[in-house]
Short mmCIF file of C-alpha atoms in Angstrom, two decimals:
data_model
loop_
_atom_site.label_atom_id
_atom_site.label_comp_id
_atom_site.label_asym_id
_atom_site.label_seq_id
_atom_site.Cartn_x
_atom_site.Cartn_y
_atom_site.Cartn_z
CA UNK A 285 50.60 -35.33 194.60
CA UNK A 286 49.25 -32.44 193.17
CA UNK A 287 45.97 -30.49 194.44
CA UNK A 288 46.93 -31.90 197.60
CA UNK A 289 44.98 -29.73 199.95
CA UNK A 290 45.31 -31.33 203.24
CA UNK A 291 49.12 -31.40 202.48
CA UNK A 292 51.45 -28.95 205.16
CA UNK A 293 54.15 -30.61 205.20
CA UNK A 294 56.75 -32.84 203.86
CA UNK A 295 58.98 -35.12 206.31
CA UNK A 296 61.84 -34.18 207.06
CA UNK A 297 63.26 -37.85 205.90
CA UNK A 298 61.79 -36.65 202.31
CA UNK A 299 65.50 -35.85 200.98
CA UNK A 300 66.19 -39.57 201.54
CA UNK A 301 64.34 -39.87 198.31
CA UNK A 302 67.62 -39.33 196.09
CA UNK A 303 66.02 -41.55 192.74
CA UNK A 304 62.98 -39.67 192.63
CA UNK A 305 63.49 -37.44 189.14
CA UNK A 306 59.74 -35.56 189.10
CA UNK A 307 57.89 -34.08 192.11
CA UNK A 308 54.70 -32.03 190.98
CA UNK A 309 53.27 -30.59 194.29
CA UNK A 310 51.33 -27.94 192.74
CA UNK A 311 47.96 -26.25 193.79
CA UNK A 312 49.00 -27.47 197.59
CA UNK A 313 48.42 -24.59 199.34
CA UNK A 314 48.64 -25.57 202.35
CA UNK A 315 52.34 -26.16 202.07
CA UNK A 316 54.30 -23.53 202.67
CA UNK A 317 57.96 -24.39 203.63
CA UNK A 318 59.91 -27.66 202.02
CA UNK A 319 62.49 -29.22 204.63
CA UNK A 320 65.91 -28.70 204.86
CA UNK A 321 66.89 -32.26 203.32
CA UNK A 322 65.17 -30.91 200.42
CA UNK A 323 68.49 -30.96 198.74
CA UNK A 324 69.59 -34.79 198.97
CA UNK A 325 67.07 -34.81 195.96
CA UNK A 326 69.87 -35.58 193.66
CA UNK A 327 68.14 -36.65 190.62
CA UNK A 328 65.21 -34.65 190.51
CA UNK A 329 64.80 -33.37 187.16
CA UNK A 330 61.45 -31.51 187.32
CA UNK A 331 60.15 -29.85 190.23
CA UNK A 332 56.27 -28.33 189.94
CA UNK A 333 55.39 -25.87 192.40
CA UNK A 334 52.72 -24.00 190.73
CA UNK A 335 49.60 -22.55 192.56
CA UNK A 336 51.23 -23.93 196.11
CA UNK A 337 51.33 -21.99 199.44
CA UNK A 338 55.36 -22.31 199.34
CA UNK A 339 56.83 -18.64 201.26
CA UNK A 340 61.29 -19.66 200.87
CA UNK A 341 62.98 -22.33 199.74
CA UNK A 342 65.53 -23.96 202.01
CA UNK A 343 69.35 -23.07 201.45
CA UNK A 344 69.91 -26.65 200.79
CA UNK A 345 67.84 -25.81 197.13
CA UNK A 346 71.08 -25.47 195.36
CA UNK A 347 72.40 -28.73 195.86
CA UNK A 348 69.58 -29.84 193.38
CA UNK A 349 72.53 -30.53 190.50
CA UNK A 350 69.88 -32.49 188.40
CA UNK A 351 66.97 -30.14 188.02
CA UNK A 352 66.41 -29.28 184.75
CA UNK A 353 62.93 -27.75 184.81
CA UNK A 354 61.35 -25.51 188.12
CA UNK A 355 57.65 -24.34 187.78
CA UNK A 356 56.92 -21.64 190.52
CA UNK A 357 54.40 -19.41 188.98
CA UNK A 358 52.00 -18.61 190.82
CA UNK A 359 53.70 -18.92 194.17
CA UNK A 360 52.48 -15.40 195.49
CA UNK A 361 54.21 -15.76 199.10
CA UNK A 362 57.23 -16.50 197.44
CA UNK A 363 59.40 -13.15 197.34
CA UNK A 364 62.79 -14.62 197.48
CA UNK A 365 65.06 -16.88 196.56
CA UNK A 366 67.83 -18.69 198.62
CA UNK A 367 71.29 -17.53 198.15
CA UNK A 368 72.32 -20.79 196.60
CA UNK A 369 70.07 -20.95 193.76
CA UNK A 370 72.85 -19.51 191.17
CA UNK A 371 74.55 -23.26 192.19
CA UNK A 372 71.53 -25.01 189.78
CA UNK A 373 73.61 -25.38 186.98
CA UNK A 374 71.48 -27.78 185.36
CA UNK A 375 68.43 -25.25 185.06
CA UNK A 376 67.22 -24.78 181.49
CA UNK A 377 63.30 -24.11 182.13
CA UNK A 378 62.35 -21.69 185.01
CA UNK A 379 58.12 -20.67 184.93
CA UNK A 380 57.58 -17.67 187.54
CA UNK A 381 54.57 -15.59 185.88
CA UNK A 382 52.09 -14.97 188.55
CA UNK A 383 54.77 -15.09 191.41
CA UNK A 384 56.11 -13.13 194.06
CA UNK A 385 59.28 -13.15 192.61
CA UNK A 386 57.45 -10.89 189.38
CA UNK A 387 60.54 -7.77 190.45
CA UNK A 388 63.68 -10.01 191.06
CA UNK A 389 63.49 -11.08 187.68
CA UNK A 390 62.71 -7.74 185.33
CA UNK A 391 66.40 -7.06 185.05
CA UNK A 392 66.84 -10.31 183.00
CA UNK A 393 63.51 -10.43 181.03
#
């Protein structure tokens, strides 16, 4: 789905989707919110959101316990993260260059 540029948004009904294990929605910049049910993606392993138009992610982000691998760089509107995402245990691979987020992360680097 990625360079999607007639994409807003994502149904609501899109957390249903609880085998999908990749989602690359990058370079849709048009999108900038995912739903709420975003976290009933139980098995997503890889998450691309690269180059998209994404400002938050929904509190519901933590309850991703599968995802392994998040690609946000480039997310400019993105400044900050939901509360929850310390609960993504899982996470091994985490690409922010280019984002908003560029000061939330210079303590760690």
């Amino acid at each position: 789905m990625s360079s999607c540029q007639k994409l807003i948004k994502l149904p609501n009904s899109f957390g249903n989707l609880s085998s999908l294990e990749s989602l690359d929605i990058s370079r849709c910049w048009k999108l900038i919110k995912l739903p709420n049910s975003f976290g009933g993606l139980q098995n997503l392993r890889t998450l691309k959101l690269s180059g998209s138009g994404i400002e938050h992610l929904p509190e519901s982000f933590g309850r991703l316990s599968s995802l392994e691998s998040l690609d946000i760089s480039r997310c400019w509107k993105l400044i900050k993260l939901p509360n929850s995402f310390g609960g993504l245990q899982n996470l091994r691979t985490l690409k922010r260059s280019d984002s908003g987020l560029a000061g939330v992360f210079q303590k760690f680097d």
